[in-house]
Amino acid sequence: MTIRLPAPDGGLRAYEPRTDPVPPAPAPAGPPASRTVFSAAHVVADPYADTTLDGPAAVDWDATLAFRRHLWSHGLGVAEAMDTAQRGMGLDWAGAAELIRRSAAEAKAVGGRIACGAGTDHLPHGTLPRIRAAYEEQLAVVEESGAQAILMASRALAAAATGPDDYLDVYGHLLRQASEPVVLHWLGPMFDPALDGYWGSADLDAATETFLAVIAAHPDKVDGVKVSLLDARREVELRRRLPDGVRCYTGDDFHYPELIEGDDQGFSHALLGVFDPLGPLAARAVRTLDTGDTTSFRALLDPTVPLARHLFHPPTRYYKTGVVLLAWLAGHQDHFTMVGGLQSARSLPHLARAYELADGLGLFPDPSLAESRMKSLLTVHGVPR
């Protein structure tokens, strides 16, 4: 059996899908012991809702929470209300707040680990006092839910700040108020162009110094930092300069195997969007590090990098389209519809290649279901069977 997939040159090429069902992974005894691992999970849109692109998102809460239970069942933590959830690209703050409350309650019910993003996306722009207040509002929702807080980068702060001192002031204010240690998230402009020059400078060396100064002033309030710059060398250098007890959570979806493995001076934990489609495989790989078996770890995770690099190909912020496609093909949801209409953000050849790479990795529990669904998507786009 073959399936005809569109190629970047405009033609069609034959692909022979896998036919062997993937055996279910055994239920783990708990989360990995040697690394703390979060998957930034997507939301499932309600395809029957009568919505508009600029209106409030309609979420299928049952399917969204079921996907989180899937991740927790493999011992992964869930990073909630992050950009993977289309936050700031279809999911507004009201929807994100509801997502935080529901997911935190579900995590408590099943014993899953959860951390949630707090930002300022309900404030398009404003003065520094208004930006601080917007952060405080979202931080309060996260803390009241019982989840750990992730202080996300702010578009409003990037626009309003006049230099490093403004970042030191805003983040210092928030860290003094935080009831528990938080994760600081440095999201690079490849994920969100509006964040160019974050931490007060477009020079990444200067920005790093400001970032480290924020942490050094409040090390007891920083559990860790999530670095999403897609620069492995810079992450390693930053990791080595963190105060004792402050973790580095890699957000580098290009170099995660080597960063999680680490070196003789340390390693990165993980908070990754690509661990949404890679959940079971990633959990299995990281567990091998508990035994010190780095060779088996790399043998499991290195082959996933081509898929990750494809999903996160520029414009990187649209990687979530491929993530949701793979969730549909894997049977975690019944449709390929996204909040904000982002199912149209990637080309058909891009989606076809994502299917091919994921199928080759054995990511689909039922390859025949994935093949059938991919064929239906191709038919809608006019590809002859």
Steps between C-alpha positions, in 0.01 A plus 500: 500500500627845414381854551572784261642800682555848357863600458642853537557514123126474437497136397386185675717223640417153621546415867448160659367546855577272788249223549614353832304629801717655767470306827383719788775614730487343847361722769794667676539489875535878517676796343865478393733542796809651340333784307186709547309488173202711393308472176344827385157368406266622227130569538233325296259735326126438483439449126121538533507844658386794289808716548693763307875544462499813716245374754546303823637149457270203546678214678404133518572462870449124516751430223742764632507347849518148359820593320648626825410173671684324216816700574471451876451126452852483357649691791542832320411831655269736313600859426159660464377812323827546312535602137439138388141553610471773234514758776525842348412343164131421545474420872440815702559550873144406595542167324850451643376570854227239460758258361726558801219442750371186331842345439626575849192335650550199272867478597405497867243227438742265321825595675660667196760773509400833348649844447306783334593808305433847639549795268338823384326397179171661610683836493594602144719784625539718803722672753731303727257522795220363281728222375588403857130494588422281198769253602366502857150419381614194307746391770217505752288269284786251466584503870135473606466192277781329692732479198860613475538828314701561184562871445475531123653773289274801446439671167378806689819516705716457190322800347500722811841432652770757432791288622616226739396688813134473406530121483683489832223710655203304361640152559639594842155624600336176385756268657469672836126435487509140377393258772713214360805482271411559136645412161622796295441459128724664242321458168704607200374708205502194273193388698352850536647792301342746743750384764808620311731683738361337813689567823586843367731426210507335157857396588451154652815528710371818662151355537648194673670720760168666585324162516766368738479817710126442552571146618796596720288755684231244586648146481262370767200595282626342175451125463650513154520667163357385171719606210346500151768653280586196283868559582653202680835666569338802660274282713795297631691817586196641680437171680851501644449848644174436682505513881498169683149359517371687193422258219528550129199368307588473136248639258729427205301280264804463271767376743307342789671157505849640560375764744299254709789252501736775614871481570735467795396848619124449499191443290169657406158392613227537238193709425434435134225545246633209297436266795128543424513258203803312639355443848527121551826469307655797679400364840653164418821663381541721805440204731806331356704787644389391845726199449782705351455343157569800281560285191148356506358843579657651190404198289137564591491878478748595227280356219219737606702814424421513125128504585552772760702714261232457236216594735692807622615613157460878455264668557565310825193634679281287273649173628178440693319420174713189453458410867121496470513312169698222667261490797213446257684236301595320823136483609518747790226714344236452233579791269771729369354835606687760703407814689573806290468292183868408522448166328556704183833646619714230334505377142376157395854384407616603849221301664565201276866494598405523869278195454775309322762575765267418790389178335862398450563551872204280594318783677154385390348229722274401209684559168192407296296770675774754435518399134123523459487844659793626295329380184183686596701819550664453160161444337366826645796675337432342164771231499371202298502161669 
